[in-house]
PDB file of C-alpha atoms in Angstrom:
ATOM      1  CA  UNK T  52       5.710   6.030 -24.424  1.00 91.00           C
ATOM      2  CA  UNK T  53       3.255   3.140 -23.216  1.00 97.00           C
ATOM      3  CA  UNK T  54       1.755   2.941 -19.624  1.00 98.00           C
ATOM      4  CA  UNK T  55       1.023   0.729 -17.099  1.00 98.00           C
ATOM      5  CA  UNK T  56      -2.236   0.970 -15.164  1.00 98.00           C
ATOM      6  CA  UNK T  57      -2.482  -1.297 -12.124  1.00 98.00           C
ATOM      7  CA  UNK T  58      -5.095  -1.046  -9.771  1.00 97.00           C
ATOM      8  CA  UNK T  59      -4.931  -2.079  -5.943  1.00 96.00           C
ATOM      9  CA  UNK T  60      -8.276  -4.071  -5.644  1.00 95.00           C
ATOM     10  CA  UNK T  61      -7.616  -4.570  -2.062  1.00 90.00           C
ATOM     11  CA  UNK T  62      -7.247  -1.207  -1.232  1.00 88.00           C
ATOM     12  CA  UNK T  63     -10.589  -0.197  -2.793  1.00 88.00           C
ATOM     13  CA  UNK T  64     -12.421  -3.333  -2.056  1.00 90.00           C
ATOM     14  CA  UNK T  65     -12.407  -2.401   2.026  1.00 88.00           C
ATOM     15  CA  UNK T  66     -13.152   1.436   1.374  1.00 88.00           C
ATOM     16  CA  UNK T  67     -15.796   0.607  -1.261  1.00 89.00           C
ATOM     17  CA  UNK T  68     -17.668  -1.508   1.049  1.00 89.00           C
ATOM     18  CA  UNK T  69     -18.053   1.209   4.173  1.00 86.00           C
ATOM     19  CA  UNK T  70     -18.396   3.957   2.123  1.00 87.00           C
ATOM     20  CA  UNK T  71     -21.283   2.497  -0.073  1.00 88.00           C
ATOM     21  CA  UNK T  72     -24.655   2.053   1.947  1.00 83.00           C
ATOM     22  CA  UNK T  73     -26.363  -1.247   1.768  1.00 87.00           C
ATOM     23  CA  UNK T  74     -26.968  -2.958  -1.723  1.00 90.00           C
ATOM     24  CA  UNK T  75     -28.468  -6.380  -2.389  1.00 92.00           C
ATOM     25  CA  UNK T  76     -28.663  -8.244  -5.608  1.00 89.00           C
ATOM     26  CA  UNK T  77     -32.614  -9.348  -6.010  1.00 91.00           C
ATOM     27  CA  UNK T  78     -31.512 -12.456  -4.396  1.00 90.00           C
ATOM     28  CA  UNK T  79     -30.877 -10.922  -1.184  1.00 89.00           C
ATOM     29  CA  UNK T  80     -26.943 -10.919  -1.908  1.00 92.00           C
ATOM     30  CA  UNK T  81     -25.008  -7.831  -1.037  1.00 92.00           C
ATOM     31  CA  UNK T  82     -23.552  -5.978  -3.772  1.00 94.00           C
ATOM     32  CA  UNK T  83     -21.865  -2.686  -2.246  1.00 94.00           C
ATOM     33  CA  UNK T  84     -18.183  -3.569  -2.451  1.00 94.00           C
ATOM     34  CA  UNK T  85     -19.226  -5.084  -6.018  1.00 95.00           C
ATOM     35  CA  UNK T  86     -20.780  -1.713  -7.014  1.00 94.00           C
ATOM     36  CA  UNK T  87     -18.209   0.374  -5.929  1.00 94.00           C
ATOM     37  CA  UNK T  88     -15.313  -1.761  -7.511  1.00 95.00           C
ATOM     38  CA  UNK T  89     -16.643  -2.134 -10.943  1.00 95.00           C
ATOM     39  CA  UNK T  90     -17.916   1.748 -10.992  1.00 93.00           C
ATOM     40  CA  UNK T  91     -14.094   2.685  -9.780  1.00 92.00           C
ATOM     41  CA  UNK T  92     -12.283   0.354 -12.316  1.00 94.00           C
ATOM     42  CA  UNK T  93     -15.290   1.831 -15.099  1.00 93.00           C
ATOM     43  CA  UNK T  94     -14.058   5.496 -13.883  1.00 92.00           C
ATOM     44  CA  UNK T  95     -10.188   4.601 -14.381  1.00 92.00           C
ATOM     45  CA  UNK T  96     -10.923   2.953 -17.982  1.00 89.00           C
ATOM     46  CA  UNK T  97     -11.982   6.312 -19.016  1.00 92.00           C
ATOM     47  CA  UNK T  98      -9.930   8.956 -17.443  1.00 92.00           C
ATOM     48  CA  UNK T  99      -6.416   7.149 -17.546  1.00 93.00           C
ATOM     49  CA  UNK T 100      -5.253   6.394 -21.118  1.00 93.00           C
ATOM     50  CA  UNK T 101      -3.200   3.275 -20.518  1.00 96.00           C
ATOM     51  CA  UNK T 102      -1.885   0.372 -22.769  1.00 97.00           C
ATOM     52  CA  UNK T 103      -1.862  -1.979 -20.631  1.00 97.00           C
ATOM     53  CA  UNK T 104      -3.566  -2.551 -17.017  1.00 97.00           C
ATOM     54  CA  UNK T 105      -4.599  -4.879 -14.376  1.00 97.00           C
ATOM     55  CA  UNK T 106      -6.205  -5.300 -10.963  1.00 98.00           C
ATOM     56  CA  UNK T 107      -4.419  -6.800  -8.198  1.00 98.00           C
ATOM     57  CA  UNK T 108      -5.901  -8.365  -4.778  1.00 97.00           C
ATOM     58  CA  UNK T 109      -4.112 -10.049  -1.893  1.00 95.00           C
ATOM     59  CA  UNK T 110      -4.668 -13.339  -1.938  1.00 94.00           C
ATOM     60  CA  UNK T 111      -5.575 -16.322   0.638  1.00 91.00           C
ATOM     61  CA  UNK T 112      -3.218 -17.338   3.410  1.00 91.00           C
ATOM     62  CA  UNK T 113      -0.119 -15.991   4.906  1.00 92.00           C
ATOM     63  CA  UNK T 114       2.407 -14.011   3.337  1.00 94.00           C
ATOM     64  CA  UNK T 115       6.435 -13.846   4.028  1.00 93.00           C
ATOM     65  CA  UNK T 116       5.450 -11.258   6.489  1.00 95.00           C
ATOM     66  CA  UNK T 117       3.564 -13.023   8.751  1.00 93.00           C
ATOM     67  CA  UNK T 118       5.926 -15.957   9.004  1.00 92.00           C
ATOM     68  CA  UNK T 119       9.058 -12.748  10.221  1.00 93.00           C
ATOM     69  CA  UNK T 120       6.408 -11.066  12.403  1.00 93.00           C
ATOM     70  CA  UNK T 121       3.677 -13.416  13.941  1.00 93.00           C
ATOM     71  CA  UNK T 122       1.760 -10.064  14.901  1.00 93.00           C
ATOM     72  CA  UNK T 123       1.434  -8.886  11.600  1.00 92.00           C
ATOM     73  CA  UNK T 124      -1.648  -7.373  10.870  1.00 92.00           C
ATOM     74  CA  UNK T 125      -2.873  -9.279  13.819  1.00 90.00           C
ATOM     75  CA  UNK T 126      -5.076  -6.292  15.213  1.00 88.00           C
ATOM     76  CA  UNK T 127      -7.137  -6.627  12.337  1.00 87.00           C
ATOM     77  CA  UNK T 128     -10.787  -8.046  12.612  1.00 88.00           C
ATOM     78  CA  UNK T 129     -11.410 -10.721  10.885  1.00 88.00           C
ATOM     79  CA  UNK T 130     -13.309  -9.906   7.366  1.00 89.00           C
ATOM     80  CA  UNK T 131     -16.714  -8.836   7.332  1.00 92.00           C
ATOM     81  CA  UNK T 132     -18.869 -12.074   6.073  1.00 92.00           C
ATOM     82  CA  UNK T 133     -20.606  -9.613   4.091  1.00 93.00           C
ATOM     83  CA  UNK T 134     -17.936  -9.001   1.991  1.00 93.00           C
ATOM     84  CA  UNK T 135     -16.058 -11.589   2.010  1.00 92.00           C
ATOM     85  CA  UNK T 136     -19.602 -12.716   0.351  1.00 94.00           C
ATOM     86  CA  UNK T 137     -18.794 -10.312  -2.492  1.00 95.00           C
ATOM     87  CA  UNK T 138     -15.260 -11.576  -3.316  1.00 95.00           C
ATOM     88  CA  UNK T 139     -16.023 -14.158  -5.715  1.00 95.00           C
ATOM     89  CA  UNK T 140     -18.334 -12.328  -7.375  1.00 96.00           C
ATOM     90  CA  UNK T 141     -16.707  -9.317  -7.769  1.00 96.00           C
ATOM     91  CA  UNK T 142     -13.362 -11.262  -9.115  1.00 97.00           C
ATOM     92  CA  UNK T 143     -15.816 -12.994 -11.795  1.00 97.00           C
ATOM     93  CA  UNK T 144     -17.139  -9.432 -12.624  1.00 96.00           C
ATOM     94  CA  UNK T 145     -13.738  -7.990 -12.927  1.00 97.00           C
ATOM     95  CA  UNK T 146     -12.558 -10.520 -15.215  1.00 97.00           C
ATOM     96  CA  UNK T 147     -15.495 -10.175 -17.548  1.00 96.00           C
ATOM     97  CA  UNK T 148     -14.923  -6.748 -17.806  1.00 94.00           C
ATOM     98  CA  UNK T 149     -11.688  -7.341 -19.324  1.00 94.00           C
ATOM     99  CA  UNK T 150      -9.252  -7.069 -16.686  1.00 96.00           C
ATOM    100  CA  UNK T 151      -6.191  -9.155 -15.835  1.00 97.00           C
ATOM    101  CA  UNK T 152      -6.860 -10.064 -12.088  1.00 98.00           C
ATOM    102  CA  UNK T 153      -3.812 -10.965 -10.291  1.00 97.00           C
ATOM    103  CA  UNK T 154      -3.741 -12.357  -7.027  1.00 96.00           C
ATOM    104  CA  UNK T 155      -0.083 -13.706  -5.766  1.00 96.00           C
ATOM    105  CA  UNK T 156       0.095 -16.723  -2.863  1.00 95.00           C
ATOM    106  CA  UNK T 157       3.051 -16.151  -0.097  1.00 94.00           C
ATOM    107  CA  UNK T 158       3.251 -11.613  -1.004  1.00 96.00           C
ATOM    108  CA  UNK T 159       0.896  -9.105  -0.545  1.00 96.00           C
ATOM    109  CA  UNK T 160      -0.935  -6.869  -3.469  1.00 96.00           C
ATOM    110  CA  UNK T 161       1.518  -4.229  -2.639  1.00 97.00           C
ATOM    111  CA  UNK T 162       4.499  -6.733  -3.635  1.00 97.00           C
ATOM    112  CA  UNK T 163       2.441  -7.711  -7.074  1.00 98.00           C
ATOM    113  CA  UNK T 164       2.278  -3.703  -7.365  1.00 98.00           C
ATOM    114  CA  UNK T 165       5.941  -3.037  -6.428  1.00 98.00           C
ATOM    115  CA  UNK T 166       7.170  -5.446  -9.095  1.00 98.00           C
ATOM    116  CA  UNK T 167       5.007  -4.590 -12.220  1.00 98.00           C
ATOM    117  CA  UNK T 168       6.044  -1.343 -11.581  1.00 98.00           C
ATOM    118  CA  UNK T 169       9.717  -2.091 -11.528  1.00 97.00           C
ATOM    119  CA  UNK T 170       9.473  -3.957 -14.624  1.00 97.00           C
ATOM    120  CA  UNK T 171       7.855  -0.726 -16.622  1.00 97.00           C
ATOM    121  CA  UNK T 172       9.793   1.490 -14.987  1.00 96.00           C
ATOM    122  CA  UNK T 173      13.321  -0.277 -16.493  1.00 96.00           C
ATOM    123  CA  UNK T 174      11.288  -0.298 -19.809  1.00 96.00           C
ATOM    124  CA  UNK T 175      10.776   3.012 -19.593  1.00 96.00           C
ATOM    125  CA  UNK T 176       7.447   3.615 -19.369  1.00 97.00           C
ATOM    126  CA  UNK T 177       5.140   5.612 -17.306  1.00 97.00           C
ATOM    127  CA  UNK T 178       3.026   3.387 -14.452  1.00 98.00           C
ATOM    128  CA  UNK T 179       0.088   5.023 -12.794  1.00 98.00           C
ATOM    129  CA  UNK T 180      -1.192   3.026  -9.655  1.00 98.00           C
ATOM    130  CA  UNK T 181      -4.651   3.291  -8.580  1.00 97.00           C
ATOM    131  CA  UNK T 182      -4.533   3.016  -4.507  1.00 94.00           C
ATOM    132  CA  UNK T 183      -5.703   4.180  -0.970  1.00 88.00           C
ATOM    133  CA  UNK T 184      -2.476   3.023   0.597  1.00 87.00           C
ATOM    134  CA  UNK T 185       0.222   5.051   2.116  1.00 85.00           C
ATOM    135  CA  UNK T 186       2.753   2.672   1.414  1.00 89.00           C
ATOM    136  CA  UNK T 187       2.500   2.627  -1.895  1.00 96.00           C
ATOM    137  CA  UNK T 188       4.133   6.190  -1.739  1.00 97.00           C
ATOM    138  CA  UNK T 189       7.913   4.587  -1.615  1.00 98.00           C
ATOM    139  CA  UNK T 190       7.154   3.127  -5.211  1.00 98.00           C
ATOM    140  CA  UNK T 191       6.721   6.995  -6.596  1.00 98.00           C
ATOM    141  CA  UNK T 192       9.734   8.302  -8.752  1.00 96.00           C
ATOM    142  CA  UNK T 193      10.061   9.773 -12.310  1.00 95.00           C
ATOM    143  CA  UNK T 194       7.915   7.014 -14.036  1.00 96.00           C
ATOM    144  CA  UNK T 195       5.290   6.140 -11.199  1.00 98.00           C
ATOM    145  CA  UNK T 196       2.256   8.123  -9.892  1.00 97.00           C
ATOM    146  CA  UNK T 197      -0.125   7.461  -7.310  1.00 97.00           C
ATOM    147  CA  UNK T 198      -3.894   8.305  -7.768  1.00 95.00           C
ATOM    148  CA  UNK T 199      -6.514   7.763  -5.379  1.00 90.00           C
ATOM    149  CA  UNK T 200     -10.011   7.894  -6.826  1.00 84.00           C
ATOM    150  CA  UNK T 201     -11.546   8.443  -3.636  1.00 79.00           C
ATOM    151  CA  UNK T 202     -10.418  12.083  -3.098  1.00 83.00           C
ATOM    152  CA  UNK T 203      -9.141  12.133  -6.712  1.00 83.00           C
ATOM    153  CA  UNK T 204      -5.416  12.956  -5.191  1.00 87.00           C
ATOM    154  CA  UNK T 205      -2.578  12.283  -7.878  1.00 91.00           C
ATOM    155  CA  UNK T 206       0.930  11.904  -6.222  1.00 95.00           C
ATOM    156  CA  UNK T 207       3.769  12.461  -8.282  1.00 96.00           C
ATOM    157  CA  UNK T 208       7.462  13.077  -6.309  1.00 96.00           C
ATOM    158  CA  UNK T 209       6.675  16.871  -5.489  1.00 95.00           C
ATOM    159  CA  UNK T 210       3.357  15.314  -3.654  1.00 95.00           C
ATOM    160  CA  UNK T 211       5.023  12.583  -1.718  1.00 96.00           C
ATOM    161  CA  UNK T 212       7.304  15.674  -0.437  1.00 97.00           C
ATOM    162  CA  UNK T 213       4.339  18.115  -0.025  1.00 95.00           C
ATOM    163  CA  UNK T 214       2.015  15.611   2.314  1.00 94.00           C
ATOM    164  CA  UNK T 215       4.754  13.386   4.021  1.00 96.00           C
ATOM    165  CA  UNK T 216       7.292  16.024   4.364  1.00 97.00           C
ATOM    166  CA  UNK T 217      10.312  13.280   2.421  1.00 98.00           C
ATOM    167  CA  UNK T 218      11.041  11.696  -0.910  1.00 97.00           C
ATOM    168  CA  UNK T 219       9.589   8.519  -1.646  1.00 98.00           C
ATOM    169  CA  UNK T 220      13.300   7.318  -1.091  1.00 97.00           C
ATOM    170  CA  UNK T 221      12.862   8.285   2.267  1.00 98.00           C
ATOM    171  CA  UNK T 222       9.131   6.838   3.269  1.00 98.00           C
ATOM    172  CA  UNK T 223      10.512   3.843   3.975  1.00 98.00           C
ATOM    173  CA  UNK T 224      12.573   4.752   6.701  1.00 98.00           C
ATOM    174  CA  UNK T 225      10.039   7.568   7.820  1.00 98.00           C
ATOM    175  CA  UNK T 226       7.327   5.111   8.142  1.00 98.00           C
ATOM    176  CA  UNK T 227      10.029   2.486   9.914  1.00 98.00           C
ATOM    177  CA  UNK T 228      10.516   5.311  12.360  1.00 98.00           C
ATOM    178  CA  UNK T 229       6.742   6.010  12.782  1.00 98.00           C
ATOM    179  CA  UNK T 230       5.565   2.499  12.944  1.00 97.00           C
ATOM    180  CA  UNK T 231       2.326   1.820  10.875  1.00 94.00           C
ATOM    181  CA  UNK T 232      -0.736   0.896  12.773  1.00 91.00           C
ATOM    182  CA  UNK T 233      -2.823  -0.275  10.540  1.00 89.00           C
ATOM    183  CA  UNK T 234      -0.179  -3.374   9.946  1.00 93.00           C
ATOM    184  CA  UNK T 235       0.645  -3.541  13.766  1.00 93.00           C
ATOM    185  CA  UNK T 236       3.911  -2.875  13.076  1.00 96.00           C
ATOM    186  CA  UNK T 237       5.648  -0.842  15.590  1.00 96.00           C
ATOM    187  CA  UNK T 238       7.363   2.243  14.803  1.00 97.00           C
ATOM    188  CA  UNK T 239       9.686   4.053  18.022  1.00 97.00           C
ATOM    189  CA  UNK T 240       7.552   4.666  21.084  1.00 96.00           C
ATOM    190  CA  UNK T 241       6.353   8.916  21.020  1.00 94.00           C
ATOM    191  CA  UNK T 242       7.759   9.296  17.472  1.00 97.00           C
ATOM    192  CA  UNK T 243       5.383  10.982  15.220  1.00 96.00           C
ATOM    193  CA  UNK T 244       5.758  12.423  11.801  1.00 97.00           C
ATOM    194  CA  UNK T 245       7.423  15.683  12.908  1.00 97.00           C
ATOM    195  CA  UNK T 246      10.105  14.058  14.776  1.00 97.00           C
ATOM    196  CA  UNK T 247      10.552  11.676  11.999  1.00 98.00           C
ATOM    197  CA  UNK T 248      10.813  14.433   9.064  1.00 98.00           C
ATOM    198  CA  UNK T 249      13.470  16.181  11.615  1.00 97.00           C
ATOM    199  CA  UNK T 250      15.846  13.625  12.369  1.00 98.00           C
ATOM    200  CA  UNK T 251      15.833  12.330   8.298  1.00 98.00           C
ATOM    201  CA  UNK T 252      16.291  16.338   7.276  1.00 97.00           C
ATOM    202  CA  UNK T 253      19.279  16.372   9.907  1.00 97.00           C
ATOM    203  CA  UNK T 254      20.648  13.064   9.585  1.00 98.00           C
ATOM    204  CA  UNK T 255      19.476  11.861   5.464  1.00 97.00           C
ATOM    205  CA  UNK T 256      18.459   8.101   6.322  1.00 97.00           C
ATOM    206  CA  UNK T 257      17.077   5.914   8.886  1.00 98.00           C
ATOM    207  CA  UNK T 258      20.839   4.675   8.434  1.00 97.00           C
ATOM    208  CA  UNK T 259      22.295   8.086   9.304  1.00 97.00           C
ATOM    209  CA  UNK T 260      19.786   8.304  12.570  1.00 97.00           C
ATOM    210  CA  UNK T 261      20.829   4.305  13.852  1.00 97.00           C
ATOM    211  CA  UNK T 262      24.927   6.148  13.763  1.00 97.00           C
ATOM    212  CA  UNK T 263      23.841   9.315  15.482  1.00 96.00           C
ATOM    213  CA  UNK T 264      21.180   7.378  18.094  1.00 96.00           C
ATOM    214  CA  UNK T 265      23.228   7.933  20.889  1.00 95.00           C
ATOM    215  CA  UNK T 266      23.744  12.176  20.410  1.00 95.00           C
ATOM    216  CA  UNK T 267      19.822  12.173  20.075  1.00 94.00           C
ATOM    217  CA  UNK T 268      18.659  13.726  23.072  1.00 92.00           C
ATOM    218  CA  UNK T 269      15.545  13.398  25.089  1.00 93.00           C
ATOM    219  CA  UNK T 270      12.600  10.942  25.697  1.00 95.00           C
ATOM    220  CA  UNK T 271      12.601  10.691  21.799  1.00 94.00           C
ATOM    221  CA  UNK T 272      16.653   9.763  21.466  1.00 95.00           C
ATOM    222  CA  UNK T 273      16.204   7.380  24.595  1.00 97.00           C
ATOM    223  CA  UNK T 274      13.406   5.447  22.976  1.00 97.00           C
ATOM    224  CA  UNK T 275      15.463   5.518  19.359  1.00 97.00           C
ATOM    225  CA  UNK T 276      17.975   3.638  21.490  1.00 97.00           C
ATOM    226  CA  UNK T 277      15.796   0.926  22.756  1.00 97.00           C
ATOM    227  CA  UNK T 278      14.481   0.629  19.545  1.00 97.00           C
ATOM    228  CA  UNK T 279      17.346  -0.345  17.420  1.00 98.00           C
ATOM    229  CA  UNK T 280      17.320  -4.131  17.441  1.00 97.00           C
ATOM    230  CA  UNK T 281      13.390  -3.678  15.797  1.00 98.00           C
ATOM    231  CA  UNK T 282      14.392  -1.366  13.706  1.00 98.00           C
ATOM    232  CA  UNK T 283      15.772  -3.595  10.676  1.00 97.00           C
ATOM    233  CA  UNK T 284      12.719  -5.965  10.884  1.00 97.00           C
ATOM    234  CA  UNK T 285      10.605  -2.959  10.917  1.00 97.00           C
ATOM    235  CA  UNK T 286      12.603  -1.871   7.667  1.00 98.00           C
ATOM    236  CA  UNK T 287      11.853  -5.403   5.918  1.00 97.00           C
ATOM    237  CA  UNK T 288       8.234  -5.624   6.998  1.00 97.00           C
ATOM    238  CA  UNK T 289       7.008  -1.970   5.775  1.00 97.00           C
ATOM    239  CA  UNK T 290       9.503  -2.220   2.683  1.00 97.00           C
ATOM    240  CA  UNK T 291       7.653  -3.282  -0.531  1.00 97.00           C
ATOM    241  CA  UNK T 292       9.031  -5.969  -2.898  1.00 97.00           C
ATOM    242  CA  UNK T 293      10.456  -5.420  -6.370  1.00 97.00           C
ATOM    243  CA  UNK T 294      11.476  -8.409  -7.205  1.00 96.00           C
ATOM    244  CA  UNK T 295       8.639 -11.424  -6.406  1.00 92.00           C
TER     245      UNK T 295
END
């Protein structure tokens, strides 16, 4: 059976850069993201057979999320110049290391990810994805696992269950309910992961919870209530494409 490696350069490229302390080339160019990067995708050669892999990256400009939700991601800084130093470099290293790079105008990495994984997955074969992101844990079933080389986590379905307390065929809804801060997108007001894991365990799907919103009781139901025209566009921002 053949695998898929695909790696989510994005993800790493951020969490390489603060975790590494300060590197510069001999030229006085910084080098940490770089360093971190190549050592991870060095690290992934080795431990994860695979027939075929590649590294994905967002790429520049807006995506089909920020022209639905103008606030998308908008609470984010802009990119540190010192990495955003490193990019072209790093690409150039990548690709002379033997990687496909791929980086997608108008979707995000996780859309890049979400489809190559789809496509191995109806080949039927195995697709182990390299990431940091939580997201990424709606794309886990039978065929796709989730490693994270930082804490050298692997998340197959019984781990999705085991840390978010739902199948990955329920994060989406869970993290529509919770909202996701680091994209600025709003979840409903005062509901946390608890209240989220409750109301899908009594009710099965985000779908199930919209029917019952108005026999939800409390601060919790009353804010469910006011939430439900944001609710769908939550859905289709957090949602990951399969099909770019």
């Amino acid at each position: 059976m053949k695998t898929l490696l695909l790696v989510d350069g994005s993800s790493y490229l951020y969490r390489a850069f603060h975790a590494i302390g300060e590197l510069r080339s001999s030229k006085g160019e910084p080098t940490n993201a770089i360093y971190g990067v190549i050592n991870m995708l060095r690290r992934l050669h080795k431990d994860v057979p695979a027939d075929y892999s590649a590294c994905i990256f967002d790429a520049k400009g807006k995506t089909f999320r920020d022209l639905e939700y103008e606030q998308y991601k908008a609470n984010r800084p802009p990119m540190p110049d010192e990495l955003a130093r490193q990019i072209e470099p790093l690409h150039e290293a990548i690709r002379a290391l033997g990687w496909p790079l791929l980086a997608i105008e108008g979707v995000e990495a996780d859309d890049v990810i979400g489809t190559l994984a789809e496509q191995a997955r109806s080949r039927g074969w195995n697709c182990v994805i390299s990431t940091g992101d939580k997201d990424l844990a709606q794309l886990v079933n039978d065929r796709v696992t989730l490693i994270n080389t930082m804490d050298d986590s692997v998340m197959d379905r019984s781990g999705v269950v085991a840390k978010f307390g739902v199948p990955p065929e329920r994060i989406i809804d869970y993290l529509t309910l919770i909202g996701d801060a680091v994209d600025n997108v709003p979840g409903v007001e005062k509901v946390g992961p608890k209240t989220a894991v409750k109301w899908l365990a009594e009710h099965g799907s985000l779908d199930g919870i919209v029917a019952a919103a108005d026999s939800i009781k409390g601060v919790a139901g009353e804010n469910l209530r006011k939430a439900l025209d944001w609710l769908p566009m939550g859905r289709r921002l957090i949602t990951v494409k399969l099909d770019c």
